[in-house]
Amino acid sequence: MTTAASYFDRKPSSSIRPGLSHLQPDPSSPHTPQRTYSSTFSSPSISYRNEDEALIFDFGARHFSAGFAGESTPRCTLGFGPDESRRVGDYRQWLPGYKKFIQKQSEDDWGKDHELWRMDLREVDIGLVEDKVERTIREACNKYLLLDVKTRRILLILPSVLPHQLLSSILSTIFVNFQNPSITLFSTPIVHTVAAGCRSSLVVDIGWSETTVTAIYEYREVHQRRTTRAMKRVTLEMAKMLQKHATQQSPLPDTQPTKESAPSLEADFSIIEDITTRIS
């Protein structure tokens, strides 16, 4: 009769199941140990990007920036000038003998074709603004972000003071054409404060049409001052100076130009802006 001890002391027969000792590495030989990765404490190189990462859209009067949350710089920065609004296949500016037409414009209309909006809505075409917003977002997603924005949350950065009609047009364009699940609005001074790692700050934002100085306390705007001394006036004064030296005509000191006799500017906006950027 077989006992329990003798039963467990028996060894399996090698003829029934042969051993795999010849496939196992020799412990004395050098080998690389296998590493196990935890899903919670895994290396960033294993998981390249979280699927539900938010997108950041920053709209300004002159430029649009887009990127991913958590990155130090935006993926792209696009403008709203006439060159960005050309149709596909329009290569006229690279043809031999092409000369760009420079139109005379007043000081109030300086840079108007390169702006997305103006605070005076009497001179703004809301339909054209919606078309530019849609085209810019599609270009950023198809060329630079390389993803479908329908499943992503959007953090929308806009100026703290924006007309309600412009805000409604931008939101309706994004919701209707891209069908995003949610859009979170942030003001520009608050985003700058958070990016600097502060809770309270004094943000000086030199924009295109105006410069704002905003006091932030505990992520809230408590006070703000505005002035029209911004980059638009800088480029305007640069155009006046270059036009004065080009024509070699200086105005008389005792003559005050009226609104009717104010001279118009005949200068290429892109060249003036490039010169201003290089000098500054």
Coordinates of N, CA and C in Angstrom, one line a residue, residues 15-235:
S15 N 10.8 10.3 -19.0 CA 10.4 9.8 -20.3 C 9.0 10.3 -20.7
I16 N 8.2 10.7 -19.7 CA 6.9 11.2 -20.0 C 7.0 12.7 -20.5
R17 N 7.7 13.5 -19.7 CA 7.9 14.9 -20.0 C 9.3 15.3 -19.9
P18 N 10.0 15.4 -21.0 CA 11.4 15.7 -21.0 C 11.7 17.1 -20.4
G19 N 12.8 17.2 -19.8 CA 13.2 18.5 -19.2 C 13.6 19.5 -20.2
L20 N 13.5 20.8 -19.9 CA 13.9 21.9 -20.7 C 15.2 22.6 -20.2
S21 N 16.0 21.8 -19.6 CA 17.2 22.4 -19.0 C 18.2 22.8 -20.1
H22 N 18.1 22.3 -21.3 CA 19.0 22.7 -22.4 C 18.7 24.0 -23.0
L23 N 17.4 24.5 -22.7 CA 17.0 25.8 -23.2 C 17.2 26.9 -22.3
Q24 N 17.5 26.6 -21.0 CA 17.7 27.7 -20.0 C 19.1 28.2 -20.1
P25 N 19.3 29.5 -19.9 CA 20.7 30.0 -19.9 C 21.5 29.6 -18.7
D26 N 22.8 29.5 -18.9 CA 23.7 29.1 -17.8 C 23.7 30.3 -16.8
P27 N 23.5 30.1 -15.5 CA 23.6 31.2 -14.6 C 24.9 31.8 -14.5
S28 N 26.0 31.0 -14.8 CA 27.3 31.6 -14.7 C 27.7 32.5 -15.9
S29 N 26.9 32.4 -17.0 CA 27.2 33.3 -18.2 C 26.6 34.7 -18.0
P30 N 27.2 35.7 -18.5 CA 26.7 37.1 -18.3 C 25.4 37.2 -19.2
H31 N 24.4 37.9 -18.6 CA 23.2 38.1 -19.3 C 22.5 39.3 -18.7
T32 N 21.6 39.9 -19.5 CA 20.9 41.1 -19.1 C 19.6 40.7 -18.4
P33 N 19.4 41.2 -17.1 CA 18.1 40.8 -16.4 C 16.9 41.4 -17.0
Q34 N 15.8 40.8 -17.0 CA 14.6 41.3 -17.5 C 14.0 42.3 -16.5
R35 N 13.5 43.4 -17.1 CA 13.0 44.5 -16.2 C 11.5 44.5 -16.4
T36 N 10.8 44.8 -15.4 CA 9.4 44.9 -15.4 C 9.0 46.4 -15.1
Y37 N 8.1 46.9 -15.9 CA 7.6 48.3 -15.8 C 6.2 48.4 -15.2
S38 N 6.1 49.2 -14.2 CA 4.8 49.5 -13.7 C 4.0 50.5 -14.5
S39 N 2.7 50.3 -14.7 CA 1.9 51.3 -15.4 C 1.8 52.6 -14.7
T40 N 2.0 52.6 -13.4 CA 1.8 53.9 -12.7 C 3.1 54.7 -12.7
F41 N 4.2 53.9 -12.5 CA 5.5 54.6 -12.4 C 6.4 54.3 -13.7
S42 N 5.8 54.3 -14.8 CA 6.5 54.0 -16.0 C 7.3 55.2 -16.5
S43 N 8.3 54.9 -17.4 CA 9.1 55.9 -18.0 C 8.3 56.7 -19.0
P44 N 8.6 58.0 -19.1 CA 7.8 58.8 -20.2 C 8.1 58.3 -21.6
S45 N 9.2 57.6 -21.8 CA 9.5 57.1 -23.2 C 8.6 56.0 -23.6
I46 N 8.0 55.3 -22.6 CA 7.1 54.2 -23.0 C 5.8 54.7 -23.5
S47 N 5.2 55.6 -22.8 CA 3.9 56.2 -23.1 C 4.2 57.5 -23.7
Y48 N 4.0 57.7 -25.0 CA 4.4 58.9 -25.7 C 3.5 60.1 -25.4
R49 N 2.2 59.8 -25.4 CA 1.2 60.9 -25.2 C -0.1 60.3 -24.7
N50 N -0.6 61.0 -23.7 CA -2.0 60.6 -23.2 C -3.0 60.9 -24.3
E51 N -4.0 60.0 -24.4 CA -5.0 60.2 -25.5 C -5.9 61.4 -25.2
D52 N -6.2 61.7 -24.0 CA -7.1 62.7 -23.7 C -6.4 64.0 -23.3
E53 N -5.2 64.3 -23.8 CA -4.5 65.5 -23.5 C -5.2 66.7 -24.2
A54 N -5.2 67.8 -23.5 CA -6.0 69.0 -24.0 C -5.1 69.7 -25.0
L55 N -5.8 70.5 -25.8 CA -5.2 71.3 -26.8 C -5.3 72.8 -26.4
I56 N -4.3 73.6 -26.7 CA -4.3 75.0 -26.3 C -4.4 75.8 -27.6
F57 N -5.4 76.7 -27.7 CA -5.6 77.6 -28.8 C -5.5 79.0 -28.3
D58 N -4.6 79.8 -28.8 CA -4.4 81.1 -28.4 C -4.7 82.1 -29.5
F59 N -5.7 82.8 -29.4 CA -6.2 83.8 -30.5 C -5.8 85.2 -30.1
G60 N -5.1 85.9 -31.0 CA -4.8 87.3 -30.9 C -5.3 88.0 -32.1
A61 N -5.1 89.3 -32.1 CA -5.6 90.2 -33.2 C -4.7 89.9 -34.5
R62 N -3.5 89.4 -34.3 CA -2.6 89.2 -35.4 C -2.2 87.8 -35.7
H63 N -2.1 87.0 -34.6 CA -1.6 85.7 -34.8 C -2.4 84.7 -34.0
F64 N -2.3 83.4 -34.4 CA -2.9 82.3 -33.7 C -1.8 81.2 -33.4
S65 N -1.8 80.7 -32.2 CA -0.9 79.7 -31.7 C -1.7 78.5 -31.2
A66 N -1.1 77.3 -31.5 CA -1.7 76.1 -31.1 C -0.6 75.1 -30.6
G67 N -1.0 74.3 -29.6 CA 0.0 73.4 -29.1 C -0.7 72.4 -28.1
F68 N 0.1 71.6 -27.4 CA -0.4 70.7 -26.5 C -0.1 71.2 -25.0
A69 N -1.0 70.8 -24.1 CA -0.9 71.2 -22.7 C 0.3 70.5 -22.2
G70 N 1.2 71.2 -21.4 CA 2.4 70.6 -20.8 C 3.6 70.9 -21.6
E71 N 3.5 71.4 -22.8 CA 4.7 71.7 -23.6 C 5.2 73.1 -23.4
S72 N 6.4 73.4 -23.5 CA 7.0 74.7 -23.2 C 6.7 75.7 -24.3
T73 N 6.6 75.3 -25.5 CA 6.4 76.2 -26.7 C 5.2 75.7 -27.5
P74 N 4.5 76.5 -28.3 CA 3.5 76.1 -29.2 C 4.0 75.3 -30.4
R75 N 3.2 74.5 -30.9 CA 3.6 73.8 -32.1 C 3.6 74.6 -33.4
C76 N 2.8 75.6 -33.4 CA 2.7 76.5 -34.6 C 2.2 77.9 -34.2
T77 N 2.6 78.9 -35.0 CA 2.1 80.2 -34.9 C 1.8 80.7 -36.3
L78 N 0.5 81.0 -36.5 CA 0.0 81.4 -37.9 C -0.5 82.8 -37.8
G79 N -0.4 83.4 -39.0 CA -0.9 84.8 -39.1 C -2.2 84.9 -39.9
F80 N -2.7 86.1 -40.0 CA -4.0 86.3 -40.7 C -3.9 87.3 -41.9
G81 N -2.7 87.3 -42.4 CA -2.4 88.3 -43.5 C -3.0 87.8 -44.8
P82 N -2.9 88.6 -45.9 CA -3.3 88.2 -47.2 C -2.6 87.0 -47.8
D83 N -1.3 86.9 -47.4 CA -0.6 85.7 -48.0 C -1.1 84.4 -47.4
E84 N -1.6 84.4 -46.2 CA -2.1 83.2 -45.6 C -3.5 82.9 -46.1
S85 N -4.2 83.8 -46.8 CA -5.5 83.6 -47.3 C -5.6 83.3 -48.8
R86 N -4.4 82.9 -49.4 CA -4.4 82.6 -50.8 C -5.0 81.2 -51.0
R87 N -5.6 81.0 -52.2 CA -6.1 79.7 -52.5 C -5.0 78.7 -52.8
V88 N -5.4 77.5 -52.8 CA -4.4 76.4 -53.1 C -4.0 76.5 -54.6
G89 N -2.7 76.5 -54.8 CA -2.2 76.6 -56.2 C -1.9 78.0 -56.7
D90 N -2.1 79.0 -55.8 CA -1.8 80.4 -56.2 C -0.4 80.7 -55.9
Y91 N 0.5 80.6 -57.0 CA 1.9 80.8 -56.9 C 2.3 82.1 -57.7
R92 N 1.5 83.1 -57.7 CA 1.8 84.3 -58.5 C 3.0 85.0 -58.0
Q93 N 3.2 85.0 -56.7 CA 4.3 85.8 -56.1 C 5.6 85.2 -56.4
W94 N 5.7 84.0 -56.9 CA 7.0 83.4 -57.3 C 7.2 83.4 -58.8
L95 N 6.3 84.0 -59.5 CA 6.5 84.1 -61.0 C 7.5 85.2 -61.3
P96 N 8.3 85.0 -62.4 CA 9.2 86.1 -62.7 C 8.5 87.3 -63.2
G97 N 9.0 88.5 -62.8 CA 8.4 89.7 -63.1 C 7.2 90.1 -62.3
Y98 N 6.9 89.3 -61.3 CA 5.7 89.7 -60.4 C 6.1 90.8 -59.5
K99 N 5.2 91.8 -59.4 CA 5.4 93.0 -58.6 C 4.2 93.2 -57.7
K100 N 4.5 93.2 -56.4 CA 3.4 93.3 -55.5 C 2.8 94.7 -55.5
F101 N 1.5 94.8 -55.6 CA 0.8 96.1 -55.6 C 0.7 96.7 -54.2
I102 N 1.2 97.9 -54.0 CA 1.2 98.5 -52.7 C 0.1 99.6 -52.8
Q103 N -0.8 99.4 -52.0 CA -2.0 100.4 -51.9 C -1.7 101.4 -50.9
K104 N -2.1 102.7 -51.2 CA -2.0 103.7 -50.2 C -3.1 103.6 -49.2
Q105 N -2.7 103.8 -47.9 CA -3.6 103.6 -46.8 C -3.4 104.7 -45.8
S106 N -4.4 105.0 -45.1 CA -4.3 106.0 -44.0 C -3.8 105.4 -42.8
E107 N -3.5 106.3 -41.8 CA -3.0 105.8 -40.5 C -4.0 104.9 -39.8
D108 N -5.3 105.2 -39.9 CA -6.3 104.4 -39.3 C -6.4 103.0 -39.9
D109 N -6.2 102.9 -41.2 CA -6.2 101.6 -41.9 C -4.9 100.8 -41.9
W110 N -3.9 101.3 -41.2 CA -2.6 100.7 -41.2 C -2.7 99.3 -40.6
G111 N -2.3 98.3 -41.4 CA -2.3 96.9 -41.0 C -3.7 96.3 -40.9
K112 N -4.7 96.8 -41.5 CA -6.0 96.3 -41.4 C -6.2 95.0 -42.0
D113 N -5.5 94.7 -43.2 CA -5.6 93.5 -43.9 C -4.9 92.3 -43.1
H114 N -4.1 92.6 -42.2 CA -3.3 91.6 -41.4 C -3.9 91.3 -40.1
E115 N -5.1 91.9 -39.8 CA -5.7 91.7 -38.5 C -6.9 90.7 -38.6
L116 N -7.2 90.0 -37.5 CA -8.3 89.1 -37.5 C -9.6 89.9 -37.0
W117 N -9.4 90.8 -36.1 CA -10.5 91.6 -35.6 C -10.1 92.9 -35.2
R118 N -11.0 93.8 -35.0 CA -10.8 95.1 -34.3 C -11.9 95.3 -33.3
M119 N -11.6 96.1 -32.3 CA -12.5 96.3 -31.2 C -13.8 97.1 -31.7
D120 N -13.6 97.9 -32.7 CA -14.7 98.6 -33.4 C -15.4 97.7 -34.4
L121 N -16.5 97.1 -34.0 CA -17.1 96.1 -34.8 C -17.8 96.7 -36.0
R122 N -17.9 98.0 -36.1 CA -18.5 98.6 -37.3 C -17.7 98.4 -38.6
E123 N -16.4 98.1 -38.4 CA -15.5 97.9 -39.5 C -15.1 96.4 -39.6
V124 N -15.8 95.5 -38.9 CA -15.4 94.1 -38.9 C -16.5 93.3 -39.6
D125 N -16.1 92.4 -40.5 CA -17.0 91.5 -41.2 C -16.9 90.2 -40.3
I126 N -18.0 89.9 -39.6 CA -18.1 88.7 -38.7 C -18.0 87.4 -39.5
G127 N -18.6 87.4 -40.7 CA -18.5 86.2 -41.5 C -17.1 85.9 -42.0
L128 N -16.3 87.0 -42.3 CA -14.9 86.8 -42.7 C -14.1 86.3 -41.5
V129 N -14.4 86.8 -40.3 CA -13.7 86.4 -39.1 C -13.9 84.9 -38.9
E130 N -15.1 84.4 -39.0 CA -15.4 83.0 -38.8 C -14.7 82.1 -39.8
D131 N -14.6 82.6 -41.1 CA -13.9 81.8 -42.1 C -12.4 81.7 -41.8
K132 N -11.8 82.8 -41.4 CA -10.4 82.8 -41.0 C -10.1 81.9 -39.8
V133 N -11.0 81.9 -38.9 CA -10.8 81.1 -37.7 C -10.9 79.6 -38.1
E134 N -11.9 79.2 -38.9 CA -12.0 77.8 -39.3 C -10.8 77.4 -40.1
R135 N -10.4 78.2 -41.1 CA -9.3 77.9 -41.9 C -8.0 77.7 -41.1
T136 N -7.8 78.6 -40.2 CA -6.5 78.6 -39.4 C -6.5 77.4 -38.5
I137 N -7.6 77.0 -37.9 CA -7.6 75.8 -37.0 C -7.4 74.5 -37.8
R138 N -8.0 74.5 -39.0 CA -7.8 73.3 -39.9 C -6.4 73.2 -40.3
E139 N -5.8 74.3 -40.7 CA -4.4 74.3 -41.1 C -3.4 73.8 -40.0
A140 N -3.7 74.3 -38.8 CA -2.9 73.9 -37.6 C -3.0 72.4 -37.3
C141 N -4.3 71.9 -37.4 CA -4.5 70.5 -37.0 C -3.9 69.6 -38.1
N142 N -4.0 70.0 -39.4 CA -3.6 69.1 -40.4 C -2.1 69.1 -40.7
K143 N -1.5 70.2 -40.5 CA -0.1 70.4 -40.8 C 0.9 70.3 -39.6
Y144 N 0.4 70.7 -38.5 CA 1.3 70.7 -37.3 C 0.9 69.8 -36.2
L145 N -0.3 69.8 -35.8 CA -0.8 68.9 -34.7 C -1.0 67.5 -35.1
L146 N -1.4 67.3 -36.3 CA -1.6 66.0 -36.9 C -2.5 65.1 -36.1
L147 N -3.7 65.6 -35.8 CA -4.7 64.8 -35.1 C -6.1 65.3 -35.4
D148 N -7.1 64.6 -34.9 CA -8.5 65.0 -35.0 C -8.9 65.6 -33.7
V149 N -9.4 66.9 -33.8 CA -9.7 67.7 -32.6 C -11.1 67.3 -32.1
K150 N -11.8 66.5 -32.7 CA -13.2 66.2 -32.2 C -13.2 65.5 -30.8
T151 N -12.2 64.7 -30.5 CA -12.1 64.0 -29.2 C -11.3 64.7 -28.2
R152 N -10.8 65.9 -28.4 CA -9.9 66.6 -27.5 C -10.6 67.8 -26.8
R153 N -10.2 68.0 -25.6 CA -10.7 69.2 -24.9 C -9.8 70.4 -25.4
I154 N -10.4 71.5 -25.4 CA -9.7 72.7 -25.9 C -9.7 73.8 -24.8
L155 N -8.5 74.3 -24.6 CA -8.3 75.4 -23.7 C -8.1 76.7 -24.6
L156 N -9.1 77.5 -24.6 CA -9.1 78.7 -25.5 C -8.7 79.9 -24.7
I157 N -7.6 80.6 -25.2 CA -7.0 81.8 -24.6 C -7.4 83.0 -25.5
L158 N -8.1 83.9 -24.8 CA -8.6 85.1 -25.5 C -8.3 86.3 -24.6
P159 N -8.3 87.5 -25.2 CA -8.1 88.7 -24.4 C -9.2 88.8 -23.4
S160 N -8.9 89.5 -22.2 CA -9.9 89.6 -21.2 C -11.0 90.5 -21.5
V161 N -10.8 91.4 -22.4 CA -11.9 92.3 -22.9 C -12.1 92.1 -24.4
L162 N -13.2 91.4 -24.7 CA -13.5 91.1 -26.1 C -15.0 91.3 -26.3
P163 N -15.4 91.9 -27.4 CA -16.8 92.0 -27.7 C -17.5 90.7 -27.7
H164 N -18.8 90.7 -27.2 CA -19.5 89.5 -27.1 C -19.8 88.9 -28.5
Q165 N -20.0 89.7 -29.5 CA -20.3 89.1 -30.8 C -19.1 88.4 -31.4
L166 N -17.9 88.9 -31.1 CA -16.7 88.1 -31.6 C -16.5 86.8 -30.8
L167 N -16.7 86.9 -29.5 CA -16.6 85.7 -28.7 C -17.6 84.6 -29.1
S168 N -18.8 85.0 -29.3 CA -19.9 84.1 -29.8 C -19.5 83.5 -31.1
S169 N -19.0 84.3 -32.0 CA -18.6 83.8 -33.4 C -17.5 82.8 -33.3
I170 N -16.5 83.0 -32.5 CA -15.4 82.1 -32.3 C -15.8 80.7 -31.7
L171 N -16.6 80.8 -30.7 CA -17.1 79.6 -30.0 C -18.1 78.8 -30.9
S172 N -19.0 79.5 -31.6 CA -19.9 78.8 -32.5 C -19.1 78.1 -33.7
T173 N -18.1 78.8 -34.2 CA -17.3 78.2 -35.3 C -16.6 76.9 -34.8
I174 N -16.0 76.9 -33.6 CA -15.3 75.7 -33.2 C -16.3 74.6 -32.8
F175 N -17.4 74.9 -32.2 CA -18.4 73.9 -31.8 C -19.1 73.3 -33.1
V176 N -19.5 74.1 -34.0 CA -20.2 73.6 -35.2 C -19.3 72.9 -36.2
N177 N -18.1 73.4 -36.5 CA -17.3 72.8 -37.5 C -16.4 71.7 -37.0
F178 N -16.0 71.7 -35.7 CA -15.1 70.7 -35.2 C -15.7 69.8 -34.1
Q179 N -16.9 70.2 -33.6 CA -17.7 69.3 -32.7 C -16.8 68.8 -31.5
N180 N -16.2 69.8 -30.8 CA -15.4 69.4 -29.6 C -16.3 69.2 -28.4
P181 N -15.9 68.3 -27.5 CA -16.7 68.0 -26.4 C -16.8 69.1 -25.4
S182 N -15.7 69.9 -25.2 CA -15.8 71.0 -24.2 C -14.7 72.0 -24.6
I183 N -15.0 73.3 -24.2 CA -14.0 74.4 -24.4 C -14.0 75.2 -23.1
T184 N -12.8 75.4 -22.7 CA -12.5 76.1 -21.4 C -11.9 77.4 -21.8
L185 N -12.4 78.5 -21.3 CA -11.9 79.9 -21.6 C -11.0 80.3 -20.5
F186 N -9.9 81.0 -21.0 CA -8.9 81.6 -20.1 C -8.5 82.9 -20.7
S187 N -8.2 83.9 -19.8 CA -7.8 85.2 -20.2 C -6.2 85.1 -20.4
T188 N -5.7 86.0 -21.2 CA -4.2 86.0 -21.4 C -3.4 86.3 -20.2
P189 N -3.8 87.3 -19.3 CA -2.9 87.5 -18.1 C -3.0 86.3 -17.1
I190 N -4.1 85.6 -17.0 CA -4.2 84.5 -16.1 C -3.2 83.4 -16.6
V191 N -3.2 83.1 -17.9 CA -2.4 82.1 -18.4 C -0.9 82.4 -18.3
H192 N -0.5 83.7 -18.4 CA 0.9 84.0 -18.2 C 1.3 83.9 -16.8
T193 N 0.4 84.2 -15.8 CA 0.7 84.0 -14.4 C 0.8 82.5 -14.1
V194 N 0.0 81.7 -14.6 CA 0.1 80.2 -14.3 C 1.3 79.7 -14.9
A195 N 1.7 80.1 -16.2 CA 2.9 79.6 -16.8 C 4.2 80.0 -16.1
A196 N 4.1 81.1 -15.4 CA 5.3 81.6 -14.6 C 5.4 80.9 -13.3
G197 N 4.4 80.1 -12.9 CA 4.4 79.4 -11.6 C 4.0 80.3 -10.4
C198 N 3.3 81.3 -10.7 CA 2.9 82.3 -9.6 C 1.4 82.3 -9.4
R199 N 1.0 82.8 -8.2 CA -0.4 83.0 -7.9 C -0.8 84.4 -8.0
S200 N 0.1 85.3 -7.9 CA -0.1 86.8 -8.0 C 1.0 87.4 -8.8
S201 N 0.7 88.3 -9.7 CA 1.7 88.9 -10.5 C 1.2 90.2 -11.1
L202 N 2.1 90.9 -11.8 CA 1.8 92.1 -12.6 C 2.2 91.8 -14.0
V203 N 1.2 91.6 -14.9 CA 1.4 91.2 -16.2 C 1.4 92.4 -17.2
V204 N 2.5 92.6 -17.9 CA 2.6 93.7 -18.9 C 2.5 93.0 -20.3
D205 N 1.4 93.2 -21.0 CA 1.2 92.5 -22.3 C 1.3 93.6 -23.4
I206 N 2.4 93.6 -24.2 CA 2.5 94.5 -25.3 C 1.9 93.8 -26.5
G207 N 0.7 94.2 -26.9 CA 0.0 93.6 -28.0 C 0.2 94.4 -29.3
W208 N -0.8 94.1 -30.2 CA -0.7 94.8 -31.5 C -1.3 96.2 -31.4
S209 N -2.6 96.3 -31.0 CA -3.3 97.5 -31.0 C -3.2 98.3 -29.6
E210 N -2.9 97.5 -28.6 CA -2.9 98.2 -27.2 C -2.0 97.4 -26.3
T211 N -1.5 98.1 -25.3 CA -0.7 97.5 -24.2 C -1.5 97.5 -22.9
T212 N -1.5 96.3 -22.3 CA -2.3 96.2 -21.1 C -1.4 95.9 -19.9
V213 N -1.7 96.5 -18.8 CA -1.0 96.1 -17.5 C -2.1 95.6 -16.5
T214 N -1.9 94.4 -16.1 CA -3.0 93.7 -15.3 C -2.4 93.2 -14.0
A215 N -3.1 93.5 -12.9 CA -2.7 93.1 -11.6 C -3.5 91.8 -11.3
I216 N -2.7 90.7 -11.0 CA -3.4 89.4 -10.7 C -3.1 89.1 -9.2
Y217 N -4.2 88.7 -8.5 CA -4.1 88.3 -7.1 C -4.9 87.0 -7.0
E218 N -4.2 85.9 -6.6 CA -4.8 84.6 -6.4 C -5.6 84.2 -7.7
Y219 N -5.0 84.3 -8.8 CA -5.6 84.0 -10.1 C -6.8 84.8 -10.5
R220 N -6.9 86.0 -10.0 CA -8.0 86.9 -10.3 C -7.5 88.2 -10.8
E221 N -8.2 88.8 -11.8 CA -7.8 90.1 -12.3 C -8.4 91.2 -11.4
V222 N -7.6 91.9 -10.7 CA -8.1 92.9 -9.7 C -8.1 94.3 -10.3
H223 N -7.2 94.5 -11.2 CA -7.1 95.9 -11.8 C -6.3 95.8 -13.1
Q224 N -6.7 96.7 -14.0 CA -6.1 96.7 -15.4 C -6.1 98.1 -16.0
R225 N -5.0 98.4 -16.6 CA -4.8 99.7 -17.3 C -4.5 99.4 -18.8
R226 N -4.9 100.3 -19.7 CA -4.7 100.1 -21.1 C -4.2 101.4 -21.7
T227 N -3.4 101.2 -22.8 CA -2.9 102.3 -23.6 C -2.7 101.8 -25.0
T228 N -2.8 102.8 -25.9 CA -2.7 102.5 -27.4 C -1.2 102.5 -27.8
R229 N -0.3 102.7 -26.9 CA 1.1 102.6 -27.3 C 1.6 101.2 -27.4
A230 N 1.4 100.6 -28.6 CA 1.7 99.2 -28.8 C 2.4 99.0 -30.1
M231 N 2.5 97.8 -30.6 CA 3.3 97.5 -31.8 C 2.7 98.2 -33.1
K232 N 1.5 98.4 -33.1 CA 0.9 99.1 -34.3 C 1.4 100.5 -34.4
R233 N 1.5 101.2 -33.3 CA 2.1 102.5 -33.4 C 3.6 102.5 -33.7
V234 N 4.3 101.5 -33.2 CA 5.7 101.4 -33.5 C 6.0 101.2 -35.0
T235 N 5.2 100.3 -35.6 CA 5.4 100.0 -37.0 C 4.9 101.2 -37.9

